[in-house]
JSON list of C-alpha atoms in Angstrom, two decimals:
[
{"chain": "A", "resi": 429, "resn": "GLU", "atom": "CA", "xyz": [35.82, 23.01, 6.23]},
{"chain": "A", "resi": 430, "resn": "ALA", "atom": "CA", "xyz": [34.70, 19.64, 7.55]},
{"chain": "A", "resi": 431, "resn": "GLY", "atom": "CA", "xyz": [31.29, 19.41, 9.11]},
{"chain": "A", "resi": 432, "resn": "VAL", "atom": "CA", "xyz": [30.25, 17.43, 12.13]},
{"chain": "A", "resi": 433, "resn": "THR", "atom": "CA", "xyz": [31.24, 13.82, 11.64]},
{"chain": "A", "resi": 434, "resn": "GLN", "atom": "CA", "xyz": [29.98, 10.77, 13.45]},
{"chain": "A", "resi": 435, "resn": "PHE", "atom": "CA", "xyz": [31.34, 7.25, 13.65]},
{"chain": "A", "resi": 436, "resn": "PRO", "atom": "CA", "xyz": [30.19, 4.66, 12.93]},
{"chain": "A", "resi": 437, "resn": "SER", "atom": "CA", "xyz": [27.35, 5.41, 10.58]},
{"chain": "A", "resi": 438, "resn": "HIS", "atom": "CA", "xyz": [25.65, 2.17, 11.53]},
{"chain": "A", "resi": 439, "resn": "SER", "atom": "CA", "xyz": [26.18, -0.28, 14.36]},
{"chain": "A", "resi": 440, "resn": "VAL", "atom": "CA", "xyz": [24.45, -3.57, 15.05]},
{"chain": "A", "resi": 441, "resn": "ILE", "atom": "CA", "xyz": [25.10, -5.13, 18.43]},
{"chain": "A", "resi": 442, "resn": "GLU", "atom": "CA", "xyz": [23.54, -7.73, 20.65]},
{"chain": "A", "resi": 443, "resn": "LYS", "atom": "CA", "xyz": [21.65, -6.91, 23.78]},
{"chain": "A", "resi": 444, "resn": "GLY", "atom": "CA", "xyz": [24.05, -6.65, 26.68]},
{"chain": "A", "resi": 445, "resn": "GLN", "atom": "CA", "xyz": [27.01, -5.58, 24.62]},
{"chain": "A", "resi": 446, "resn": "THR", "atom": "CA", "xyz": [28.75, -2.23, 24.75]},
{"chain": "A", "resi": 447, "resn": "VAL", "atom": "CA", "xyz": [28.82, 0.31, 21.96]},
{"chain": "A", "resi": 448, "resn": "THR", "atom": "CA", "xyz": [30.73, 3.57, 21.75]},
{"chain": "A", "resi": 449, "resn": "LEU", "atom": "CA", "xyz": [29.64, 6.30, 19.38]},
{"chain": "A", "resi": 450, "resn": "ARG", "atom": "CA", "xyz": [31.96, 9.07, 18.42]},
{"chain": "A", "resi": 451, "resn": "CYS", "atom": "CA", "xyz": [31.31, 12.65, 17.35]},
{"chain": "A", "resi": 452, "resn": "ASP", "atom": "CA", "xyz": [33.84, 15.07, 15.92]},
{"chain": "A", "resi": 453, "resn": "PRO", "atom": "CA", "xyz": [32.42, 18.60, 16.03]},
{"chain": "A", "resi": 454, "resn": "ILE", "atom": "CA", "xyz": [33.33, 21.44, 13.73]},
{"chain": "A", "resi": 455, "resn": "SER", "atom": "CA", "xyz": [36.73, 22.78, 14.71]},
{"chain": "A", "resi": 456, "resn": "GLY", "atom": "CA", "xyz": [36.43, 25.66, 17.12]},
{"chain": "A", "resi": 457, "resn": "HIS", "atom": "CA", "xyz": [32.92, 24.83, 18.26]},
{"chain": "A", "resi": 458, "resn": "ASP", "atom": "CA", "xyz": [32.86, 24.76, 22.02]},
{"chain": "A", "resi": 459, "resn": "ASN", "atom": "CA", "xyz": [29.30, 23.48, 22.20]},
{"chain": "A", "resi": 460, "resn": "LEU", "atom": "CA", "xyz": [28.51, 19.87, 21.46]},
{"chain": "A", "resi": 461, "resn": "TYR", "atom": "CA", "xyz": [25.12, 18.21, 21.78]},
{"chain": "A", "resi": 462, "resn": "TRP", "atom": "CA", "xyz": [23.92, 14.65, 21.65]},
{"chain": "A", "resi": 463, "resn": "TYR", "atom": "CA", "xyz": [20.39, 13.69, 20.58]},
{"chain": "A", "resi": 464, "resn": "ARG", "atom": "CA", "xyz": [18.63, 10.49, 19.72]},
{"chain": "A", "resi": 465, "resn": "ARG", "atom": "CA", "xyz": [15.57, 9.51, 17.74]},
{"chain": "A", "resi": 466, "resn": "VAL", "atom": "CA", "xyz": [14.03, 6.28, 18.83]},
{"chain": "A", "resi": 467, "resn": "MET", "atom": "CA", "xyz": [11.57, 4.31, 16.70]},
{"chain": "A", "resi": 468, "resn": "GLY", "atom": "CA", "xyz": [10.78, 7.24, 14.43]},
{"chain": "A", "resi": 469, "resn": "LYS", "atom": "CA", "xyz": [9.58, 9.36, 17.30]},
{"chain": "A", "resi": 470, "resn": "GLU", "atom": "CA", "xyz": [10.68, 12.85, 18.17]},
{"chain": "A", "resi": 471, "resn": "ILE", "atom": "CA", "xyz": [14.30, 13.75, 18.43]},
{"chain": "A", "resi": 472, "resn": "LYS", "atom": "CA", "xyz": [15.18, 14.04, 22.08]},
{"chain": "A", "resi": 473, "resn": "PHE", "atom": "CA", "xyz": [17.98, 15.96, 23.65]},
{"chain": "A", "resi": 474, "resn": "LEU", "atom": "CA", "xyz": [20.47, 13.92, 25.63]},
{"chain": "A", "resi": 475, "resn": "LEU", "atom": "CA", "xyz": [23.15, 16.30, 26.79]},
{"chain": "A", "resi": 476, "resn": "HIS", "atom": "CA", "xyz": [25.17, 19.41, 26.07]},
{"chain": "A", "resi": 477, "resn": "PHE", "atom": "CA", "xyz": [28.90, 19.96, 26.50]},
{"chain": "A", "resi": 478, "resn": "VAL", "atom": "CA", "xyz": [30.59, 23.30, 26.69]},
{"chain": "A", "resi": 479, "resn": "LYS", "atom": "CA", "xyz": [34.17, 22.41, 25.96]},
{"chain": "A", "resi": 480, "resn": "GLU", "atom": "CA", "xyz": [34.88, 19.43, 28.20]},
{"chain": "A", "resi": 481, "resn": "SER", "atom": "CA", "xyz": [32.21, 20.23, 30.78]},
{"chain": "A", "resi": 482, "resn": "LYS", "atom": "CA", "xyz": [28.71, 18.85, 30.85]},
{"chain": "A", "resi": 483, "resn": "GLN", "atom": "CA", "xyz": [26.47, 21.89, 30.74]},
{"chain": "A", "resi": 484, "resn": "ASP", "atom": "CA", "xyz": [23.23, 19.96, 30.76]},
{"chain": "A", "resi": 485, "resn": "GLU", "atom": "CA", "xyz": [22.79, 16.20, 30.94]},
{"chain": "A", "resi": 486, "resn": "SER", "atom": "CA", "xyz": [19.15, 16.20, 31.89]},
{"chain": "A", "resi": 487, "resn": "GLY", "atom": "CA", "xyz": [18.19, 14.20, 28.84]},
{"chain": "A", "resi": 488, "resn": "MET", "atom": "CA", "xyz": [20.36, 11.18, 29.54]},
{"chain": "A", "resi": 489, "resn": "PRO", "atom": "CA", "xyz": [17.90, 8.31, 29.98]},
{"chain": "A", "resi": 490, "resn": "ASN", "atom": "CA", "xyz": [19.75, 6.26, 32.59]},
{"chain": "A", "resi": 491, "resn": "ASN", "atom": "CA", "xyz": [23.16, 5.33, 33.91]},
{"chain": "A", "resi": 492, "resn": "ARG", "atom": "CA", "xyz": [23.80, 2.93, 31.06]},
{"chain": "A", "resi": 493, "resn": "PHE", "atom": "CA", "xyz": [24.67, 5.99, 28.99]},
{"chain": "A", "resi": 494, "resn": "LEU", "atom": "CA", "xyz": [27.98, 7.74, 29.52]},
{"chain": "A", "resi": 495, "resn": "ALA", "atom": "CA", "xyz": [29.17, 10.71, 27.51]},
{"chain": "A", "resi": 496, "resn": "GLU", "atom": "CA", "xyz": [32.64, 12.14, 27.60]},
{"chain": "A", "resi": 497, "resn": "ARG", "atom": "CA", "xyz": [34.47, 14.94, 25.89]},
{"chain": "A", "resi": 498, "resn": "THR", "atom": "CA", "xyz": [38.03, 14.79, 27.10]},
{"chain": "A", "resi": 499, "resn": "GLY", "atom": "CA", "xyz": [40.05, 17.81, 26.02]},
{"chain": "A", "resi": 500, "resn": "GLY", "atom": "CA", "xyz": [36.99, 19.54, 24.70]},
{"chain": "A", "resi": 501, "resn": "THR", "atom": "CA", "xyz": [37.37, 18.19, 21.18]},
{"chain": "A", "resi": 502, "resn": "TYR", "atom": "CA", "xyz": [35.62, 15.01, 20.08]},
{"chain": "A", "resi": 503, "resn": "SER", "atom": "CA", "xyz": [33.00, 13.33, 22.20]},
{"chain": "A", "resi": 504, "resn": "THR", "atom": "CA", "xyz": [32.03, 9.73, 22.82]},
{"chain": "A", "resi": 505, "resn": "LEU", "atom": "CA", "xyz": [28.73, 8.30, 23.90]},
{"chain": "A", "resi": 506, "resn": "LYS", "atom": "CA", "xyz": [28.94, 4.84, 25.41]},
{"chain": "A", "resi": 507, "resn": "VAL", "atom": "CA", "xyz": [25.99, 2.59, 25.98]},
{"chain": "A", "resi": 508, "resn": "GLN", "atom": "CA", "xyz": [26.74, -0.24, 28.41]},
{"chain": "A", "resi": 509, "resn": "PRO", "atom": "CA", "xyz": [24.99, -2.64, 28.50]},
{"chain": "A", "resi": 510, "resn": "ALA", "atom": "CA", "xyz": [22.84, -1.95, 25.47]},
{"chain": "A", "resi": 511, "resn": "GLU", "atom": "CA", "xyz": [19.14, -2.78, 25.60]},
{"chain": "A", "resi": 512, "resn": "LEU", "atom": "CA", "xyz": [16.69, -3.30, 22.77]},
{"chain": "A", "resi": 513, "resn": "GLU", "atom": "CA", "xyz": [14.99, 0.04, 23.43]},
{"chain": "A", "resi": 514, "resn": "ASP", "atom": "CA", "xyz": [18.27, 1.84, 22.80]},
{"chain": "A", "resi": 515, "resn": "SER", "atom": "CA", "xyz": [17.90, 1.20, 19.08]},
{"chain": "A", "resi": 516, "resn": "GLY", "atom": "CA", "xyz": [17.54, 4.40, 17.12]},
{"chain": "A", "resi": 517, "resn": "VAL", "atom": "CA", "xyz": [19.51, 7.13, 15.46]},
{"chain": "A", "resi": 518, "resn": "TYR", "atom": "CA", "xyz": [21.94, 9.12, 17.56]},
{"chain": "A", "resi": 519, "resn": "PHE", "atom": "CA", "xyz": [22.74, 12.61, 16.36]},
{"chain": "A", "resi": 520, "resn": "CYS", "atom": "CA", "xyz": [25.50, 14.92, 17.39]},
{"chain": "A", "resi": 521, "resn": "ALA", "atom": "CA", "xyz": [25.51, 18.65, 16.78]},
{"chain": "A", "resi": 522, "resn": "SER", "atom": "CA", "xyz": [27.94, 21.45, 17.46]},
{"chain": "A", "resi": 523, "resn": "SER", "atom": "CA", "xyz": [27.71, 25.20, 17.60]},
{"chain": "A", "resi": 524, "resn": "GLN", "atom": "CA", "xyz": [30.04, 28.12, 18.03]},
{"chain": "A", "resi": 525, "resn": "GLY", "atom": "CA", "xyz": [27.83, 29.88, 20.49]},
{"chain": "A", "resi": 526, "resn": "TRP", "atom": "CA", "xyz": [25.54, 28.46, 23.07]},
{"chain": "A", "resi": 527, "resn": "THR", "atom": "CA", "xyz": [22.23, 27.49, 21.50]},
{"chain": "A", "resi": 528, "resn": "GLY", "atom": "CA", "xyz": [20.30, 28.31, 24.60]},
{"chain": "A", "resi": 529, "resn": "ARG", "atom": "CA", "xyz": [19.65, 31.52, 26.44]},
{"chain": "A", "resi": 530, "resn": "LEU", "atom": "CA", "xyz": [22.53, 33.63, 25.17]},
{"chain": "A", "resi": 531, "resn": "ILE", "atom": "CA", "xyz": [21.23, 36.15, 22.69]},
{"chain": "A", "resi": 532, "resn": "GLY", "atom": "CA", "xyz": [23.34, 37.75, 20.02]},
{"chain": "A", "resi": 533, "resn": "VAL", "atom": "CA", "xyz": [25.80, 34.90, 19.71]},
{"chain": "A", "resi": 534, "resn": "ASN", "atom": "CA", "xyz": [26.04, 32.79, 16.59]},
{"chain": "A", "resi": 535, "resn": "THR", "atom": "CA", "xyz": [23.86, 29.97, 17.78]},
{"chain": "A", "resi": 536, "resn": "GLU", "atom": "CA", "xyz": [23.28, 27.93, 14.67]},
{"chain": "A", "resi": 537, "resn": "ALA", "atom": "CA", "xyz": [23.89, 24.28, 15.37]},
{"chain": "A", "resi": 538, "resn": "PHE", "atom": "CA", "xyz": [25.25, 21.93, 12.74]},
{"chain": "A", "resi": 539, "resn": "PHE", "atom": "CA", "xyz": [24.33, 18.29, 12.85]},
{"chain": "A", "resi": 540, "resn": "GLY", "atom": "CA", "xyz": [26.20, 15.17, 11.93]},
{"chain": "A", "resi": 541, "resn": "GLN", "atom": "CA", "xyz": [24.67, 12.46, 9.78]},
{"chain": "A", "resi": 542, "resn": "GLY", "atom": "CA", "xyz": [23.85, 10.35, 12.79]},
{"chain": "A", "resi": 543, "resn": "THR", "atom": "CA", "xyz": [24.71, 6.85, 13.90]},
{"chain": "A", "resi": 544, "resn": "ARG", "atom": "CA", "xyz": [22.01, 4.26, 13.44]},
{"chain": "A", "resi": 545, "resn": "LEU", "atom": "CA", "xyz": [22.20, 1.87, 16.36]},
{"chain": "A", "resi": 546, "resn": "THR", "atom": "CA", "xyz": [20.42, -1.44, 16.17]},
{"chain": "A", "resi": 547, "resn": "VAL", "atom": "CA", "xyz": [20.33, -3.63, 19.26]},
{"chain": "A", "resi": 548, "resn": "VAL", "atom": "CA", "xyz": [19.22, -7.19, 18.59]},
{"chain": "L", "resi": 891, "resn": "GLY", "atom": "CA", "xyz": [7.25, 18.21, 30.70]},
{"chain": "L", "resi": 892, "resn": "GLU", "atom": "CA", "xyz": [6.82, 20.94, 28.18]},
{"chain": "L", "resi": 893, "resn": "SER", "atom": "CA", "xyz": [7.08, 19.88, 24.59]},
{"chain": "L", "resi": 894, "resn": "VAL", "atom": "CA", "xyz": [7.18, 20.97, 21.01]},
{"chain": "L", "resi": 895, "resn": "GLY", "atom": "CA", "xyz": [4.97, 19.08, 18.62]},
{"chain": "L", "resi": 896, "resn": "LEU", "atom": "CA", "xyz": [3.63, 19.07, 15.10]},
{"chain": "L", "resi": 897, "resn": "HIS", "atom": "CA", "xyz": [0.03, 18.99, 13.94]},
{"chain": "L", "resi": 898, "resn": "LEU", "atom": "CA", "xyz": [0.44, 16.72, 10.90]},
{"chain": "L", "resi": 899, "resn": "PRO", "atom": "CA", "xyz": [2.82, 13.82, 10.44]},
{"chain": "L", "resi": 900, "resn": "THR", "atom": "CA", "xyz": [2.67, 13.82, 6.60]},
{"chain": "L", "resi": 901, "resn": "LEU", "atom": "CA", "xyz": [2.08, 16.34, 3.86]},
{"chain": "L", "resi": 902, "resn": "SER", "atom": "CA", "xyz": [1.90, 15.65, 0.15]},
{"chain": "L", "resi": 903, "resn": "VAL", "atom": "CA", "xyz": [1.94, 18.49, -2.37]},
{"chain": "L", "resi": 904, "resn": "GLN", "atom": "CA", "xyz": [2.27, 18.96, -6.10]},
{"chain": "L", "resi": 905, "resn": "GLU", "atom": "CA", "xyz": [5.49, 20.37, -7.46]},
{"chain": "L", "resi": 906, "resn": "GLY", "atom": "CA", "xyz": [5.14, 24.09, -7.78]},
{"chain": "L", "resi": 907, "resn": "ASP", "atom": "CA", "xyz": [2.53, 24.43, -5.06]},
{"chain": "L", "resi": 908, "resn": "ASN", "atom": "CA", "xyz": [3.17, 26.15, -1.78]},
{"chain": "L", "resi": 909, "resn": "SER", "atom": "CA", "xyz": [3.61, 24.04, 1.36]},
{"chain": "L", "resi": 910, "resn": "ILE", "atom": "CA", "xyz": [2.72, 24.92, 4.91]},
{"chain": "L", "resi": 911, "resn": "ILE", "atom": "CA", "xyz": [4.03, 22.91, 7.83]},
{"chain": "L", "resi": 912, "resn": "ASN", "atom": "CA", "xyz": [2.70, 23.68, 11.27]},
{"chain": "L", "resi": 913, "resn": "CYS", "atom": "CA", "xyz": [4.14, 23.36, 14.74]},
{"chain": "L", "resi": 914, "resn": "ALA", "atom": "CA", "xyz": [2.79, 23.98, 18.21]},
{"chain": "L", "resi": 915, "resn": "TYR", "atom": "CA", "xyz": [4.77, 24.62, 21.34]},
{"chain": "L", "resi": 916, "resn": "SER", "atom": "CA", "xyz": [3.75, 24.76, 24.95]},
{"chain": "L", "resi": 917, "resn": "ASN", "atom": "CA", "xyz": [6.55, 26.59, 26.73]},
{"chain": "L", "resi": 918, "resn": "SER", "atom": "CA", "xyz": [5.42, 30.19, 26.94]},
{"chain": "L", "resi": 919, "resn": "ALA", "atom": "CA", "xyz": [8.94, 31.22, 27.92]},
{"chain": "L", "resi": 920, "resn": "SER", "atom": "CA", "xyz": [10.35, 29.99, 24.61]},
{"chain": "L", "resi": 921, "resn": "ASP", "atom": "CA", "xyz": [11.88, 32.83, 22.66]},
{"chain": "L", "resi": 922, "resn": "TYR", "atom": "CA", "xyz": [13.82, 31.25, 19.84]},
{"chain": "L", "resi": 923, "resn": "PHE", "atom": "CA", "xyz": [12.69, 28.65, 17.32]},
{"chain": "L", "resi": 924, "resn": "ILE", "atom": "CA", "xyz": [14.44, 26.83, 14.53]},
{"chain": "L", "resi": 925, "resn": "TRP", "atom": "CA", "xyz": [13.18, 24.82, 11.60]},
{"chain": "L", "resi": 926, "resn": "TYR", "atom": "CA", "xyz": [15.28, 21.90, 10.43]},
{"chain": "L", "resi": 927, "resn": "LYS", "atom": "CA", "xyz": [15.07, 19.76, 7.33]},
{"chain": "L", "resi": 928, "resn": "GLN", "atom": "CA", "xyz": [16.19, 16.18, 7.37]},
{"chain": "L", "resi": 929, "resn": "GLU", "atom": "CA", "xyz": [16.67, 14.29, 4.15]},
{"chain": "L", "resi": 930, "resn": "SER", "atom": "CA", "xyz": [16.88, 10.55, 4.09]},
{"chain": "L", "resi": 931, "resn": "GLY", "atom": "CA", "xyz": [20.18, 9.30, 5.49]},
{"chain": "L", "resi": 932, "resn": "LYS", "atom": "CA", "xyz": [21.33, 12.72, 6.59]},
{"chain": "L", "resi": 933, "resn": "GLY", "atom": "CA", "xyz": [21.32, 14.71, 9.78]},
{"chain": "L", "resi": 934, "resn": "PRO", "atom": "CA", "xyz": [18.99, 17.66, 10.39]},
{"chain": "L", "resi": 935, "resn": "GLN", "atom": "CA", "xyz": [19.93, 20.76, 8.46]},
{"chain": "L", "resi": 936, "resn": "PHE", "atom": "CA", "xyz": [19.19, 24.28, 9.63]},
{"chain": "L", "resi": 937, "resn": "ILE", "atom": "CA", "xyz": [16.63, 26.09, 7.46]},
{"chain": "L", "resi": 938, "resn": "ILE", "atom": "CA", "xyz": [15.54, 29.22, 9.23]},
{"chain": "L", "resi": 939, "resn": "ASP", "atom": "CA", "xyz": [15.10, 30.58, 12.71]},
{"chain": "L", "resi": 940, "resn": "ILE", "atom": "CA", "xyz": [12.94, 33.18, 14.37]},
{"chain": "L", "resi": 941, "resn": "ARG", "atom": "CA", "xyz": [13.02, 34.98, 17.68]},
{"chain": "L", "resi": 942, "resn": "SER", "atom": "CA", "xyz": [10.00, 35.86, 19.72]},
{"chain": "L", "resi": 943, "resn": "ASN", "atom": "CA", "xyz": [10.34, 39.58, 19.04]},
{"chain": "L", "resi": 944, "resn": "MET", "atom": "CA", "xyz": [9.38, 38.85, 15.43]},
{"chain": "L", "resi": 945, "resn": "ASP", "atom": "CA", "xyz": [6.23, 37.37, 13.95]},
{"chain": "L", "resi": 946, "resn": "LYS", "atom": "CA", "xyz": [7.58, 36.71, 10.49]},
{"chain": "L", "resi": 947, "resn": "ARG", "atom": "CA", "xyz": [10.90, 36.00, 8.90]},
{"chain": "L", "resi": 948, "resn": "GLN", "atom": "CA", "xyz": [11.67, 35.26, 5.28]},
{"chain": "L", "resi": 949, "resn": "GLY", "atom": "CA", "xyz": [14.44, 33.30, 3.69]},
{"chain": "L", "resi": 950, "resn": "GLN", "atom": "CA", "xyz": [14.97, 31.94, 0.24]},
{"chain": "L", "resi": 951, "resn": "ARG", "atom": "CA", "xyz": [11.60, 30.42, -0.71]},
{"chain": "L", "resi": 952, "resn": "VAL", "atom": "CA", "xyz": [10.83, 29.87, 2.96]},
{"chain": "L", "resi": 953, "resn": "THR", "atom": "CA", "xyz": [8.91, 31.95, 5.44]},
{"chain": "L", "resi": 954, "resn": "VAL", "atom": "CA", "xyz": [8.41, 31.25, 9.11]},
{"chain": "L", "resi": 955, "resn": "LEU", "atom": "CA", "xyz": [5.45, 32.73, 10.95]},
{"chain": "L", "resi": 956, "resn": "LEU", "atom": "CA", "xyz": [5.22, 32.90, 14.70]},
{"chain": "L", "resi": 957, "resn": "ASN", "atom": "CA", "xyz": [2.01, 33.43, 16.62]},
{"chain": "L", "resi": 958, "resn": "LYS", "atom": "CA", "xyz": [2.90, 33.76, 20.28]},
{"chain": "L", "resi": 959, "resn": "THR", "atom": "CA", "xyz": [-0.70, 34.19, 21.34]},
{"chain": "L", "resi": 960, "resn": "VAL", "atom": "CA", "xyz": [-1.57, 30.64, 20.39]},
{"chain": "L", "resi": 961, "resn": "LYS", "atom": "CA", "xyz": [1.97, 29.28, 20.64]},
{"chain": "L", "resi": 962, "resn": "HIS", "atom": "CA", "xyz": [2.08, 28.29, 17.01]},
{"chain": "L", "resi": 963, "resn": "LEU", "atom": "CA", "xyz": [4.62, 28.58, 14.26]},
{"chain": "L", "resi": 964, "resn": "SER", "atom": "CA", "xyz": [4.56, 27.56, 10.65]},
{"chain": "L", "resi": 965, "resn": "LEU", "atom": "CA", "xyz": [7.00, 27.03, 7.85]},
{"chain": "L", "resi": 966, "resn": "GLN", "atom": "CA", "xyz": [5.88, 28.06, 4.40]},
{"chain": "L", "resi": 967, "resn": "ILE", "atom": "CA", "xyz": [7.76, 26.82, 1.36]},
{"chain": "L", "resi": 968, "resn": "ALA", "atom": "CA", "xyz": [7.01, 28.61, -1.88]},
{"chain": "L", "resi": 969, "resn": "ALA", "atom": "CA", "xyz": [6.98, 26.79, -5.21]},
{"chain": "L", "resi": 970, "resn": "THR", "atom": "CA", "xyz": [7.79, 23.46, -3.62]},
{"chain": "L", "resi": 971, "resn": "GLN", "atom": "CA", "xyz": [10.32, 21.38, -5.52]},
{"chain": "L", "resi": 972, "resn": "PRO", "atom": "CA", "xyz": [11.12, 17.66, -5.45]},
{"chain": "L", "resi": 973, "resn": "GLY", "atom": "CA", "xyz": [14.32, 18.49, -3.58]},
{"chain": "L", "resi": 974, "resn": "ASP", "atom": "CA", "xyz": [12.19, 19.80, -0.74]},
{"chain": "L", "resi": 975, "resn": "SER", "atom": "CA", "xyz": [10.97, 16.31, 0.05]},
{"chain": "L", "resi": 976, "resn": "ALA", "atom": "CA", "xyz": [12.20, 15.58, 3.56]},
{"chain": "L", "resi": 977, "resn": "VAL", "atom": "CA", "xyz": [11.14, 15.50, 7.18]},
{"chain": "L", "resi": 978, "resn": "TYR", "atom": "CA", "xyz": [10.81, 18.93, 8.72]},
{"chain": "L", "resi": 979, "resn": "PHE", "atom": "CA", "xyz": [11.27, 19.55, 12.44]},
{"chain": "L", "resi": 980, "resn": "CYS", "atom": "CA", "xyz": [10.59, 22.58, 14.53]},
{"chain": "L", "resi": 981, "resn": "ALA", "atom": "CA", "xyz": [12.70, 23.05, 17.62]},
{"chain": "L", "resi": 982, "resn": "ASP", "atom": "CA", "xyz": [12.41, 25.16, 20.70]},
{"chain": "L", "resi": 983, "resn": "ASN", "atom": "CA", "xyz": [15.95, 26.37, 21.02]},
{"chain": "L", "resi": 984, "resn": "ASN", "atom": "CA", "xyz": [15.70, 27.12, 24.71]},
{"chain": "L", "resi": 985, "resn": "ASP", "atom": "CA", "xyz": [15.15, 23.48, 25.50]},
{"chain": "L", "resi": 986, "resn": "MET", "atom": "CA", "xyz": [16.68, 22.05, 22.32]},
{"chain": "L", "resi": 987, "resn": "ARG", "atom": "CA", "xyz": [13.75, 19.72, 21.93]},
{"chain": "L", "resi": 988, "resn": "PHE", "atom": "CA", "xyz": [12.33, 18.81, 18.57]},
{"chain": "L", "resi": 989, "resn": "GLY", "atom": "CA", "xyz": [8.90, 17.81, 17.47]},
{"chain": "L", "resi": 990, "resn": "ALA", "atom": "CA", "xyz": [8.20, 14.44, 15.87]},
{"chain": "L", "resi": 991, "resn": "GLY", "atom": "CA", "xyz": [8.57, 15.87, 12.39]},
{"chain": "L", "resi": 992, "resn": "THR", "atom": "CA", "xyz": [6.38, 16.25, 9.32]},
{"chain": "L", "resi": 993, "resn": "ARG", "atom": "CA", "xyz": [7.25, 14.29, 6.23]},
{"chain": "L", "resi": 994, "resn": "LEU", "atom": "CA", "xyz": [6.83, 16.42, 3.13]},
{"chain": "L", "resi": 995, "resn": "THR", "atom": "CA", "xyz": [6.45, 14.58, -0.15]},
{"chain": "L", "resi": 996, "resn": "VAL", "atom": "CA", "xyz": [6.50, 16.52, -3.39]},
{"chain": "L", "resi": 997, "resn": "LYS", "atom": "CA", "xyz": [4.75, 14.90, -6.32]},
{"chain": "L", "resi": 998, "resn": "PRO", "atom": "CA", "xyz": [5.99, 15.77, -9.81]}
]
């Protein structure tokens, strides 16, 4: 069974350009999460999809970031326009159950390898 | 906001020794914690989890201890091996926030 896959693995763009990151979750996983790690600091939550709906987008830093999950399968995270401080590693994770307050559900989250974004 | 953080950024141990990685959290309502391991060039990988109704949980060569009184948890790795070298994160699964990570280096 394929794990969580992310594309591209590495992207280098100029400030002001647009970049779209893609995440393919494990088949059957309704829950999809985006995270990012900037400048070697802590991994921060960005948002959480349940199927195609945004369950929690409280971690999105600003309106330059747009996440979508049309059809509840793969998700994209677009950064437009990219700024230097957006450089970092963007991780996607998926889980069968809701890794939150539901107890008793399989809540283990599986992560992709990440996309390293460099804005120059 | 509330956060999860780690005491030490780096830890170096000899192969065969036991390793202890610590983590502090501040959200007293947190009831589920996960430890992740991240090897170079890879995404975080689930190691072990623990719920707040437990104070200890054991896996294969790993043990997680939870002290709710002082909001502290630790990951113990027995007989540390070179393959254990990685960055280890604790996460508060209620908020899905991760600490900065501790880099474990195992010396042969």
